[in-house]
Tab-separated table of C-alpha atoms in Angstrom:
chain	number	residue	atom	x	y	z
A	1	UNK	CA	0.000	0.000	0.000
A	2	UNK	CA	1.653	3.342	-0.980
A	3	UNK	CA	1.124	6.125	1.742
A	4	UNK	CA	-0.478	9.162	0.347
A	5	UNK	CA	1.211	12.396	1.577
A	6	UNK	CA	-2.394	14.412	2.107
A	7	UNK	CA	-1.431	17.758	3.044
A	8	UNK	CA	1.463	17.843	0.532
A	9	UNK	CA	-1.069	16.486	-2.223
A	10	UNK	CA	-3.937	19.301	-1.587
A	11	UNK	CA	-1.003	22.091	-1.045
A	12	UNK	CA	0.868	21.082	-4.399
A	13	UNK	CA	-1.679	19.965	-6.590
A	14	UNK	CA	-2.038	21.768	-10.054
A	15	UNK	CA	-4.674	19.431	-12.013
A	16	UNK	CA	-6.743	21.726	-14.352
A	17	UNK	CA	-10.095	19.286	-12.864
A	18	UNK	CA	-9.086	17.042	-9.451
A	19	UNK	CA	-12.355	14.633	-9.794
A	20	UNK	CA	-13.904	14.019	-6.479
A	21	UNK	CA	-15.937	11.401	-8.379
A	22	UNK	CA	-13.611	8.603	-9.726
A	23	UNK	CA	-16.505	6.116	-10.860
A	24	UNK	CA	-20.398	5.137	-10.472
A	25	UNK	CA	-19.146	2.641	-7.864
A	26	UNK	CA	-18.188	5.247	-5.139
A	27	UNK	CA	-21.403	5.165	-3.797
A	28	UNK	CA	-22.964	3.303	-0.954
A	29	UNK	CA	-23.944	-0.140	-1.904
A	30	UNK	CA	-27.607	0.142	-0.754
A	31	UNK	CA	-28.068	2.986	-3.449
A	32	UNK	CA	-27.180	-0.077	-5.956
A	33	UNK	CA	-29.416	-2.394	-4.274
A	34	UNK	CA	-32.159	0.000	-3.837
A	35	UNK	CA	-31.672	0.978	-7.468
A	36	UNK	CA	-32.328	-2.840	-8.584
A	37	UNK	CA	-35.299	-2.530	-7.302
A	38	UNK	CA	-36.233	0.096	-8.567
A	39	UNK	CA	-35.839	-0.695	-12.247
A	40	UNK	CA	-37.596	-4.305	-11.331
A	41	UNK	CA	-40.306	-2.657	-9.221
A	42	UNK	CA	-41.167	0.392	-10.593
A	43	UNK	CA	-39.802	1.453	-13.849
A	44	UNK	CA	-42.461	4.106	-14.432
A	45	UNK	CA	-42.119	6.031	-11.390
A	46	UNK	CA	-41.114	10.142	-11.820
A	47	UNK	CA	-39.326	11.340	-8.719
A	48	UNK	CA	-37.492	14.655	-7.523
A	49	UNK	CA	-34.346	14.319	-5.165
A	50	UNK	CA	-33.391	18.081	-3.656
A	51	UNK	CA	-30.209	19.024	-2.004
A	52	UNK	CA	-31.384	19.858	2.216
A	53	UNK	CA	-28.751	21.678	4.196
A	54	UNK	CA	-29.946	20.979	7.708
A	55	UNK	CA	-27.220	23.143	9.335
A	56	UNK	CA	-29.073	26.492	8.032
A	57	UNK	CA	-26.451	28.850	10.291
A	58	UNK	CA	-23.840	27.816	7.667
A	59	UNK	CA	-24.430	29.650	4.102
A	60	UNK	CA	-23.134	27.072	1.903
A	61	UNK	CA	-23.103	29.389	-1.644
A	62	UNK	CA	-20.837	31.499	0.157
A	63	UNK	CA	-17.885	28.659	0.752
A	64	UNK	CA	-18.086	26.285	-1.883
A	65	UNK	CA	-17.851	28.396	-5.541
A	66	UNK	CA	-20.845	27.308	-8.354
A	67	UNK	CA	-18.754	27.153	-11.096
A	68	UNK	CA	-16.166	24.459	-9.823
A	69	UNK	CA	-19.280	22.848	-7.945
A	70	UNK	CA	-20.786	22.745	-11.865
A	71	UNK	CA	-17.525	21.333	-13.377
A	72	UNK	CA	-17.229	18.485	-10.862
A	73	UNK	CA	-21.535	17.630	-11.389
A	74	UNK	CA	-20.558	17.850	-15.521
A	75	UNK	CA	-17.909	15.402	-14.785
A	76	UNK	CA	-19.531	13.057	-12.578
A	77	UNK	CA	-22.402	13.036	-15.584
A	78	UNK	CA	-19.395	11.889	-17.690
A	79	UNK	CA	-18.756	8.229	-15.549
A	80	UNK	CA	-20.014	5.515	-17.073
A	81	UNK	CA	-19.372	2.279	-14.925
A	82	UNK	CA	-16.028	-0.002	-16.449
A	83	UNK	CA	-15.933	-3.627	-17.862
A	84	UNK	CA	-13.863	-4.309	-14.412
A	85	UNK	CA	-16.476	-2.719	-12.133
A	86	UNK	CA	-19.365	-4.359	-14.271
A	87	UNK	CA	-17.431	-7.942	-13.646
A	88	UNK	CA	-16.856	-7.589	-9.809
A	89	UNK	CA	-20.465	-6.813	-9.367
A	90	UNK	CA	-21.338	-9.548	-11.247
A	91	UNK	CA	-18.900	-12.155	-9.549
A	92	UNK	CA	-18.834	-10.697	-6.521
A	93	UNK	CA	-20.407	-12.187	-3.116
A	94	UNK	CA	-22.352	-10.077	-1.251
A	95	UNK	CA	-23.271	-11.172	2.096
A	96	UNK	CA	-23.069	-14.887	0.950
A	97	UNK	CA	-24.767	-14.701	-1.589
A	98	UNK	CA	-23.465	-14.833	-5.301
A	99	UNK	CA	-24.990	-13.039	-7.911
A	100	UNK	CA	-27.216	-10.344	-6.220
A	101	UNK	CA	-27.354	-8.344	-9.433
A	102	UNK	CA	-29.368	-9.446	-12.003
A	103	UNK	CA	-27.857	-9.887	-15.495
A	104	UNK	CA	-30.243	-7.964	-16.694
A	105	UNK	CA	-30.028	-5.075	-14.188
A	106	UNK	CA	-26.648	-5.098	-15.046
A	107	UNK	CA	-27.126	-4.614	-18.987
A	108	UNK	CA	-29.241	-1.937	-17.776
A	109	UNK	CA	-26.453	-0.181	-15.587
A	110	UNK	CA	-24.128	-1.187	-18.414
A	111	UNK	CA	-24.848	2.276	-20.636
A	112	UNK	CA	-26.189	4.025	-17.501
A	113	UNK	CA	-24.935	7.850	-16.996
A	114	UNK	CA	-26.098	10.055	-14.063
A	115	UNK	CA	-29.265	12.043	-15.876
A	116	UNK	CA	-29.199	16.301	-15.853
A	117	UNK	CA	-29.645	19.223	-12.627
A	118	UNK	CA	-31.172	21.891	-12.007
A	119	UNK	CA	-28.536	24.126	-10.195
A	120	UNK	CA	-29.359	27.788	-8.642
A	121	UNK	CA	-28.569	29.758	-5.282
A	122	UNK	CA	-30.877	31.435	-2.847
A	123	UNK	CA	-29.965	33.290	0.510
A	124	UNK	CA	-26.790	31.795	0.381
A	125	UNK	CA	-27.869	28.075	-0.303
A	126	UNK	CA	-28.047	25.636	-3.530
A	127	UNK	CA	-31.326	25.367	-4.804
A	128	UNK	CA	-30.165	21.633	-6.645
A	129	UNK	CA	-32.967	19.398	-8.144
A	130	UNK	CA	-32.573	15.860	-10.108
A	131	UNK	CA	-36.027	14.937	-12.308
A	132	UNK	CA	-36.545	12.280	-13.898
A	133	UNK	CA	-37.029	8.589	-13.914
A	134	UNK	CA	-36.747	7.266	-10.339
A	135	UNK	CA	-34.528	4.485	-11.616
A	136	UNK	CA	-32.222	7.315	-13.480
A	137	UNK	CA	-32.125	10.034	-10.702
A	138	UNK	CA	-31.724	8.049	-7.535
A	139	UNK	CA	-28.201	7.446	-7.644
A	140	UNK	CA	-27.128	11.542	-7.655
A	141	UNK	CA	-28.118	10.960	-3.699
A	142	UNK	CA	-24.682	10.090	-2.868
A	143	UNK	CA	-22.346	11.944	-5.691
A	144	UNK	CA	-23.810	15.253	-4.969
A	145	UNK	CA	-23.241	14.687	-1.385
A	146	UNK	CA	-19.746	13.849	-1.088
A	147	UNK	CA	-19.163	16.533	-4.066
A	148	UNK	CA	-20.097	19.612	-2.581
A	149	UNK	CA	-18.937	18.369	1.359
A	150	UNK	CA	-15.276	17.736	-0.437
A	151	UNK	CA	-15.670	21.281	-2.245
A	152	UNK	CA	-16.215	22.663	0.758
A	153	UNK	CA	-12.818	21.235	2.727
A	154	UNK	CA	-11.166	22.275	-0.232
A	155	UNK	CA	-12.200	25.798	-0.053
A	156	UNK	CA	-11.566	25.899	4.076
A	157	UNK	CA	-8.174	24.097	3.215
A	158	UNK	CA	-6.525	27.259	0.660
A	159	UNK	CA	-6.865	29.222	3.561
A	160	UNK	CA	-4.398	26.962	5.470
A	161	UNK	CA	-0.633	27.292	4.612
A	162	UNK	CA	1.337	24.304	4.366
A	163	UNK	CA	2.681	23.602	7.651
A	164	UNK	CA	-0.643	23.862	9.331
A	165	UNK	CA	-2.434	21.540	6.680
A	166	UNK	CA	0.229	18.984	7.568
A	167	UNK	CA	-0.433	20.051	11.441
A	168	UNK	CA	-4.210	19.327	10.761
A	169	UNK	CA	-3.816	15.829	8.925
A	170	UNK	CA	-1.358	15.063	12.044
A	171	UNK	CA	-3.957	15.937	14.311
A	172	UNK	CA	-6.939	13.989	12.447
A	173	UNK	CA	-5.131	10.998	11.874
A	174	UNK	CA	-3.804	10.700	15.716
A	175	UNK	CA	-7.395	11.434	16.280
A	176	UNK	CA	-8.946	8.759	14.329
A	177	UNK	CA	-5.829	6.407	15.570
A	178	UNK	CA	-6.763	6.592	18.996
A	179	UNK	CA	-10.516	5.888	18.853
A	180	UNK	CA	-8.883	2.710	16.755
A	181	UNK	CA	-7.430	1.831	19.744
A	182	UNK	CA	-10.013	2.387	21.788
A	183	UNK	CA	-12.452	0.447	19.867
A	184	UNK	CA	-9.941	-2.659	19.557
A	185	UNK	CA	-10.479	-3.438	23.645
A	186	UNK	CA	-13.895	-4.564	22.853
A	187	UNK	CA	-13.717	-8.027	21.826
A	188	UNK	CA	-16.900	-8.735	20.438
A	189	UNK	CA	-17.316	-5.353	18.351
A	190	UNK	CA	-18.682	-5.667	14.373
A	191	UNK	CA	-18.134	-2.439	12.758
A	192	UNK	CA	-17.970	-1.082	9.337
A	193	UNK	CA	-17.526	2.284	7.341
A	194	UNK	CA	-20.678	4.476	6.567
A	195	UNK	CA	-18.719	7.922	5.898
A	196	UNK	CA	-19.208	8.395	2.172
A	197	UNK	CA	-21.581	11.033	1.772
A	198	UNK	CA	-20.110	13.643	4.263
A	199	UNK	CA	-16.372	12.570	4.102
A	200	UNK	CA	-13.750	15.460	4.046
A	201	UNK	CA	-12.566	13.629	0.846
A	202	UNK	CA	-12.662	10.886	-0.855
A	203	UNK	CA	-8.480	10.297	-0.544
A	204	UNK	CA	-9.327	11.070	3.042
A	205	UNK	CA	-12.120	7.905	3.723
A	206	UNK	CA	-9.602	5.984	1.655
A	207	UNK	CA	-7.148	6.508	4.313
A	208	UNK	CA	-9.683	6.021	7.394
A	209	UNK	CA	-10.918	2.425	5.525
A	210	UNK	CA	-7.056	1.469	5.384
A	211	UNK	CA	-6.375	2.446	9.001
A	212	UNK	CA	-9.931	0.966	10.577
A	213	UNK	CA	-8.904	-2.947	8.272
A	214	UNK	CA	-4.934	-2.343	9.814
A	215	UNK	CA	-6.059	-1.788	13.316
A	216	UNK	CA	-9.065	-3.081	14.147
A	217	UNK	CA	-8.687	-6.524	11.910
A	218	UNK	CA	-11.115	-9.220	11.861
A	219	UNK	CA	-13.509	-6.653	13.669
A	220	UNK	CA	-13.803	-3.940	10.596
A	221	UNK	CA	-16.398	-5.762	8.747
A	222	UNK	CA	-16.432	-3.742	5.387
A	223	UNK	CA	-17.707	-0.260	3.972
A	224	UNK	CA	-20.596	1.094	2.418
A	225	UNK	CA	-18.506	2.128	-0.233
A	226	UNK	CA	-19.016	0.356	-3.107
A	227	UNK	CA	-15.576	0.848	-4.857
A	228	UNK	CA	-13.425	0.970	-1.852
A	229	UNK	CA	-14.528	-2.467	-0.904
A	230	UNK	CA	-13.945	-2.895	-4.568
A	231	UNK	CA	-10.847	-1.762	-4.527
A	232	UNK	CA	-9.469	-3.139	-1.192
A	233	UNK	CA	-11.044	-6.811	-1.172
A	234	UNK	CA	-14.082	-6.046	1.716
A	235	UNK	CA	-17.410	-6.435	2.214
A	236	UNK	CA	-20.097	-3.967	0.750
A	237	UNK	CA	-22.187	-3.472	3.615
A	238	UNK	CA	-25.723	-1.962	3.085
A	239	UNK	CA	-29.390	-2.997	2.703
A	240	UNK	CA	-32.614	-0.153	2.056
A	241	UNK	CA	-33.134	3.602	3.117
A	242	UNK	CA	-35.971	6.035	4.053
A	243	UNK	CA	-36.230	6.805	0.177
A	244	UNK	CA	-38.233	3.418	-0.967
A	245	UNK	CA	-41.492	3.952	2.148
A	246	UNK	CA	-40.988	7.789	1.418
A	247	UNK	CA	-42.137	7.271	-2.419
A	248	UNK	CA	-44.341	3.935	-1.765
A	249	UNK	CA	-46.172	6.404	0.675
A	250	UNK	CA	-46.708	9.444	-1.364
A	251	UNK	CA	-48.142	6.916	-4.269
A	252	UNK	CA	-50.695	6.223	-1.532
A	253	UNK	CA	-54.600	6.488	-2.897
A	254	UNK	CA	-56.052	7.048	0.742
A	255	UNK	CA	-55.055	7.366	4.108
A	256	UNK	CA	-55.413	3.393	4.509
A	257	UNK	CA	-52.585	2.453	2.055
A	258	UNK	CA	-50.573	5.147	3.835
A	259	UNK	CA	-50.639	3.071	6.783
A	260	UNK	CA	-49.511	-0.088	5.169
A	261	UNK	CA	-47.368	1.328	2.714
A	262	UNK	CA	-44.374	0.817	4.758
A	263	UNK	CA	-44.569	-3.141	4.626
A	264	UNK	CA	-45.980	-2.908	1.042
A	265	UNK	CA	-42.047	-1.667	0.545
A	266	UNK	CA	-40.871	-4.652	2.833
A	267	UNK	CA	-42.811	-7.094	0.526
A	268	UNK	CA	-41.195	-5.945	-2.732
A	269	UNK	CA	-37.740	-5.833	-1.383
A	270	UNK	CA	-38.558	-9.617	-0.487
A	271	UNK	CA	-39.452	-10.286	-3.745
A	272	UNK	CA	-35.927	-8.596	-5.462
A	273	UNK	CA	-33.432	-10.257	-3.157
A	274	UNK	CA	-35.826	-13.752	-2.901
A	275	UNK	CA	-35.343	-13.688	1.261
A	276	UNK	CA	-31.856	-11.741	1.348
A	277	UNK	CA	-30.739	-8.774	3.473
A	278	UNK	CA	-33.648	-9.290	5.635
A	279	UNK	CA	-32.493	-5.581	7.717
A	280	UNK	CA	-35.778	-3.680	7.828
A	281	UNK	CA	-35.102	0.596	8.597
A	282	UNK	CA	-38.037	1.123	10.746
A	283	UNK	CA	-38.107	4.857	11.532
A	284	UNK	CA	-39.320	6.564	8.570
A	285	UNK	CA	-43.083	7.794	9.634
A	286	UNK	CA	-41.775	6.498	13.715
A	287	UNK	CA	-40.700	3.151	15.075
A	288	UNK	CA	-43.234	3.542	17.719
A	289	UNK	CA	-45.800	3.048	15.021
A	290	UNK	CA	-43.782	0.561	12.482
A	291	UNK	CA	-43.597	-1.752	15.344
A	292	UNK	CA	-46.987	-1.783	16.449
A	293	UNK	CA	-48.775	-2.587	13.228
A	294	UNK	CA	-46.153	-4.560	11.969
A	295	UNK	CA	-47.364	-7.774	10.186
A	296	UNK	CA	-45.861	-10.734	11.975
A	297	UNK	CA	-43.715	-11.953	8.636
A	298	UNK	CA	-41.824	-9.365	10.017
A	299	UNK	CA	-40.750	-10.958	12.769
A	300	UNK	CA	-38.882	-13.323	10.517
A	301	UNK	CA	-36.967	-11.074	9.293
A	302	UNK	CA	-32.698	-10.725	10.645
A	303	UNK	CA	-32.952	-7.145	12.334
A	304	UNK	CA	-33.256	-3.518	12.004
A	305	UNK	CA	-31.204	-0.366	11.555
A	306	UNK	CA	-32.099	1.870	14.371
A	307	UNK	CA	-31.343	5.777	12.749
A	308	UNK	CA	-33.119	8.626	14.004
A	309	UNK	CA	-34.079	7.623	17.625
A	310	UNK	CA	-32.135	7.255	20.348
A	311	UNK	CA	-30.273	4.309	20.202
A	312	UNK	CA	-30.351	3.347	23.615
A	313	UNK	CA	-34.404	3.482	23.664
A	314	UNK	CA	-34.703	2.649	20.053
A	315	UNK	CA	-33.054	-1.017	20.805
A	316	UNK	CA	-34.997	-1.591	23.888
A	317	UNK	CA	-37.869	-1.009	21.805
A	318	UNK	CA	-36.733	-3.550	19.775
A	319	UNK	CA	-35.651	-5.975	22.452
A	320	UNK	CA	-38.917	-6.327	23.982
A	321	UNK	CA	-40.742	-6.084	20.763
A	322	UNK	CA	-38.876	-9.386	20.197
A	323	UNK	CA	-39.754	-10.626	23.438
A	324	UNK	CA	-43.319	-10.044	22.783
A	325	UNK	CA	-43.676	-12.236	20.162
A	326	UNK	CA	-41.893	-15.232	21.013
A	327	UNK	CA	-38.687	-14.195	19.343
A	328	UNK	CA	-35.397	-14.554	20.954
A	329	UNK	CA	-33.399	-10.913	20.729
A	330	UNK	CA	-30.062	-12.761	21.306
A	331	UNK	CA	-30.606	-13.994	17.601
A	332	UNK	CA	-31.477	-10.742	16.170
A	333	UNK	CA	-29.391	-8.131	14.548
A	334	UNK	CA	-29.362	-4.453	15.787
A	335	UNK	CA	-27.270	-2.108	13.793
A	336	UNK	CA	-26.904	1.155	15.470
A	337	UNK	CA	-25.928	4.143	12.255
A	338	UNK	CA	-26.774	7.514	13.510
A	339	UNK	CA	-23.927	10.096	14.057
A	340	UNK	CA	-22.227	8.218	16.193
A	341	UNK	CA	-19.178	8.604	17.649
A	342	UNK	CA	-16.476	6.576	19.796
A	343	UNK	CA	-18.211	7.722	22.646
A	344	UNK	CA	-22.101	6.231	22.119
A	345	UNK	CA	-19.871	3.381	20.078
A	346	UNK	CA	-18.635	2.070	23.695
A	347	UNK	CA	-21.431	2.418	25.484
A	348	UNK	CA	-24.149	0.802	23.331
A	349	UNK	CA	-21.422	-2.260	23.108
A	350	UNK	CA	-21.180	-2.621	27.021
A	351	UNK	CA	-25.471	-2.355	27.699
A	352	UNK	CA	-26.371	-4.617	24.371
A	353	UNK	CA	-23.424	-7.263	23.849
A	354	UNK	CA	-25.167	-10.550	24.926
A	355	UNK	CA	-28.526	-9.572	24.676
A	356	UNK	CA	-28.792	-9.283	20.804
A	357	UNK	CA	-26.609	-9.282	17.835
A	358	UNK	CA	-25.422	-5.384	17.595
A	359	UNK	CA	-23.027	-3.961	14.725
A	360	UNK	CA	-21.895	-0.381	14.139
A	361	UNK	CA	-22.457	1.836	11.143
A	362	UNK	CA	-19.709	4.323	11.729
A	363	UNK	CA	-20.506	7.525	9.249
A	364	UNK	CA	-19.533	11.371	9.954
A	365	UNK	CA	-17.584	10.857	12.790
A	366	UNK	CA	-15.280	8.693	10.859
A	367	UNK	CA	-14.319	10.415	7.747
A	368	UNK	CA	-15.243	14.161	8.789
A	369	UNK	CA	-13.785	14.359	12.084
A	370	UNK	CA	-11.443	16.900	11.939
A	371	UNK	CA	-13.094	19.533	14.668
A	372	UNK	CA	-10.627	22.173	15.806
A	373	UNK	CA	-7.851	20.066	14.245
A	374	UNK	CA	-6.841	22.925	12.660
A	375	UNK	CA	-3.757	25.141	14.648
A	376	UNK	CA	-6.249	28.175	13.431
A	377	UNK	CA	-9.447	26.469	14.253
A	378	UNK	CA	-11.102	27.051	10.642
A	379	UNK	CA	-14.958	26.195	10.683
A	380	UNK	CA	-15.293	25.095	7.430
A	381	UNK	CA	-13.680	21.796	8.451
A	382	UNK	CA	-16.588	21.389	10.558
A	383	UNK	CA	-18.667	18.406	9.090
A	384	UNK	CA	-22.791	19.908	8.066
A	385	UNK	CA	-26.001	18.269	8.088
A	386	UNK	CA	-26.282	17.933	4.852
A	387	UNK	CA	-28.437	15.378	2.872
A	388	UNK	CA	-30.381	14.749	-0.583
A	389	UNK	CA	-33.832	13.594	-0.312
A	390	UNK	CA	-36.481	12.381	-2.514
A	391	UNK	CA	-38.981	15.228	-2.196
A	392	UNK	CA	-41.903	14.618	-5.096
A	393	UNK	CA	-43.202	11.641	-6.693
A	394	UNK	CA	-44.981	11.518	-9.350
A	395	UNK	CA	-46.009	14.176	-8.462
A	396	UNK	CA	-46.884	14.244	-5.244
A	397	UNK	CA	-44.763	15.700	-2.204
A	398	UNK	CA	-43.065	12.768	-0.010
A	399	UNK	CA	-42.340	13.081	3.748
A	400	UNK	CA	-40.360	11.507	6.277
A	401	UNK	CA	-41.244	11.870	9.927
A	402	UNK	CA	-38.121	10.267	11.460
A	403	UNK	CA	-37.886	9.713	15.005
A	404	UNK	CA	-36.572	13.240	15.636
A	405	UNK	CA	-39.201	15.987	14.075
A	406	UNK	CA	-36.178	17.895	13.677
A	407	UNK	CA	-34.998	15.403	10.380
A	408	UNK	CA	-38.481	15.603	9.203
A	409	UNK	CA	-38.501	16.502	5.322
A	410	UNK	CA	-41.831	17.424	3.199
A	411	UNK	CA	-44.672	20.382	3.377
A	412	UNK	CA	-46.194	20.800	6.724
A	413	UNK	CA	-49.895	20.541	5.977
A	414	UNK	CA	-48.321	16.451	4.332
A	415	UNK	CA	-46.201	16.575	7.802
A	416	UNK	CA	-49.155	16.925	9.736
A	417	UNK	CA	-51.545	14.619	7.822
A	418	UNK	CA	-48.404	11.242	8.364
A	419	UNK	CA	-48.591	12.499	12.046
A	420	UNK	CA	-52.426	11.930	11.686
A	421	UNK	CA	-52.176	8.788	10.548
A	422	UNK	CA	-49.438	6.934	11.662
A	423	UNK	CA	-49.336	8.943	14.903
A	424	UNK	CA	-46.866	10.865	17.105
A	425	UNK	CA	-46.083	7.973	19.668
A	426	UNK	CA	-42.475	8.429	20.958
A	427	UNK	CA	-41.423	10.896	18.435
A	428	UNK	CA	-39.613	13.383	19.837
A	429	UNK	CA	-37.008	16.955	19.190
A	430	UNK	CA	-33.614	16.091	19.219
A	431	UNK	CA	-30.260	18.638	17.763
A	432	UNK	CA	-29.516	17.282	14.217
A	433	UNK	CA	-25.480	17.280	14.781
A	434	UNK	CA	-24.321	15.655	11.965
């Protein structure tokens, strides 16, 4: 493995265009499997994604400049996936199972190119829309993400001279060394890379994904990142997101199939991977709710993804749910994803070890941690809230609830009317940090 000199890289570089995109693969892998469902599923489906800067205090049009965040969308529009990439995928295993992509799906993806945006600026934000196809526009999710988060380092990082950059990459990288070590004293820990979308960059994740396999071993399970597990023999790790219940919902005929839409989702995503990554996301109109009118095929399933709640509560929720139904919670799977940090790593491993299966989804915290790493203390390093949600389809405006109001997406009166009908049981305010 060849060492990559960061600072020295960012302070010398000359490149007329330094792509922060390399390829179609670096994205998370449950954008991929998402997507083959999506083509199977519902191939007729319009949809609009929109850029969401949760961390309002922070005028993003100001910091990242339009015209080199334009030249790096052009160029990302410009990837089509390789004959190498289009192999692996093919060959590869994915949680022990071979072929999870269709031959078909993958003549699809074969000529597939990210589609057209809609780029504009407003108080000091991007106004960015993607419409189209739902099969063609879901993928900018992650790209634009990771794009304009990287842009943004970039522009913090000129204002750093050379011996502080190298100062700050010290810093982060004794930073991320020692939560490394920390985490290696737990003997029992699963945990594997979820940093794509908000990483500082995409050399930087590189270099977290190479330290986490070096020091933590058998106990760094994979990433999410499709072409750095590609590209350093690990597992792709990643199953479904909010977007697939957000658009099932909004395609909703009455307040009935609202309710069940949610497991309508479930159903199809049986169907695609034929009893597969059985890892249902519970939380996207409340937990609370999902759990209480869940069918009991659910039960079957291998586990959840607790996101938005709290993960303490959200697991003992799922513990006794478990319980309730004759299931036993030591042979479940919890995987605990939201902003977490070394912190909430150790001590959701201490209270849950033994009484179910738990794994980690480490995201922000791992490739965007570089808070006042900088001699000079420059808050653009500062990781933001930012996502890219699905906001219309066909149509219609979609809505998540979450767990926390405060990562609720979609028009109020549509807010109000999901409250209405799948109730406001146990969802709470919480600070959006990352």
């Amino acid at each position: 493995m060849t060492v990559i000199n960061l600072a020295k890289r960012v302070y010398d570089h000359t490149f007329k265009l330094d792509p922060i995109v390399r390829s179609l693969l670096d994205t998370d892998v449950y954008k991929l499997l998402m997507l083959q469902t999506i083509w199977k599923e519902y191939p007729a489906t319009q949809a609009t994604f929109s850029l969401i800067n949760r961390t309002r205090s922070v005028r993003l049009a100001e910091e990242v400049d339009i015209a080199e965040l334009r030249e790096q969308l052009d160029h990302a529009r410009s990837i089509g996936i390789t004959k190498k990439e289009r192999i692996w995928l093919a060959g590869n295993t994915f949680y022990g199972k071979e072929r999870l992509f269709s031959s078909e799906f993958l003549e699809w993806f074969g000529s597939y190119r990210l589609p057209d945006y809609e780029l504009d600026t407003h108080k000091g934000q991007f106004i960015i829309h993607f419409h189209g196809l739902w099969s063609e526009v879901t993928l900018w999710e992650i790209p634009i993400l990771s794009i304009i988060s990287e842009l943004r380092s970039r522009a913090a990082m000129r204002d750093i001279g050379r011996f502080e950059l190298d100062v700050t990459y010290a810093r982060a990288k004794a930073r991320l060394w020692e939560k490394v070590r920390r985490l290696n004293a737990l003997p029992d820990l699963s945990i594997a890379d979820f940093g794509t979308r908000r990483r500082h960059s995409f050399l930087w994740q590189d270099w977290c994904v190479e330290a986490l396999k070096e020091g933590l071993g058998r106990k760094f399970t994979g990433t999410s990142n499709v072409l750095l597990a590609m590209n350093h023999d690990l597992e792709a790790i990643g199953t479904n997101a909010h977007e697939l219940p957000m658009v099932v919902a909004a395609m909703a005929e009455d307040d009935r199939q609202l309710r069940t839409s949610p497991y309508k989702v479930l159903e199809s995503w049986q169907r695609t991977y034929d009893g597969n990554l059985l890892i249902a996301l519970p939380d996207a109109f409340g937990t609370t709710s999902f759990l209480k009118h869940a069918p009991d095929w659910i039960t079957q399933w291998s586990g959840f993804r607790i996101d938005s709640k709290d993960p303490g509560a959200g697991a003992e929720e799922l513990i006794r749910w478990w319980n309730d139904r004759g299931e036993d919670p030591r042979g479940k799977l919890i995987i605990f994803s939201d902003g977490l940090d070394i912190d909430d790593i150790e001590m959701l491993y201490h209270r849950f070890t033994g009484r179910s299966r738990i794994s980690f989804g480490w995201g922000t915290n791992l490739t965007n941690d570089f808070r006042a790493c900088s001699p000079t203390a420059h808050p653009g390093l500062d990781a933001l809230s930012l996502v890219c949600k699905v906001t219309q389809a066909n149509g219609r405006p979609t809505v998540k609830l979450s767990d926390n109001l405060e990562k609720a997406s979609g028009p109020d009166d549509e807010i109000n009317r999901y409250l209405r009908v799948f109730g406001s049981e146990q969802i709470t305010r919480r600070t959006v940090a990352v």
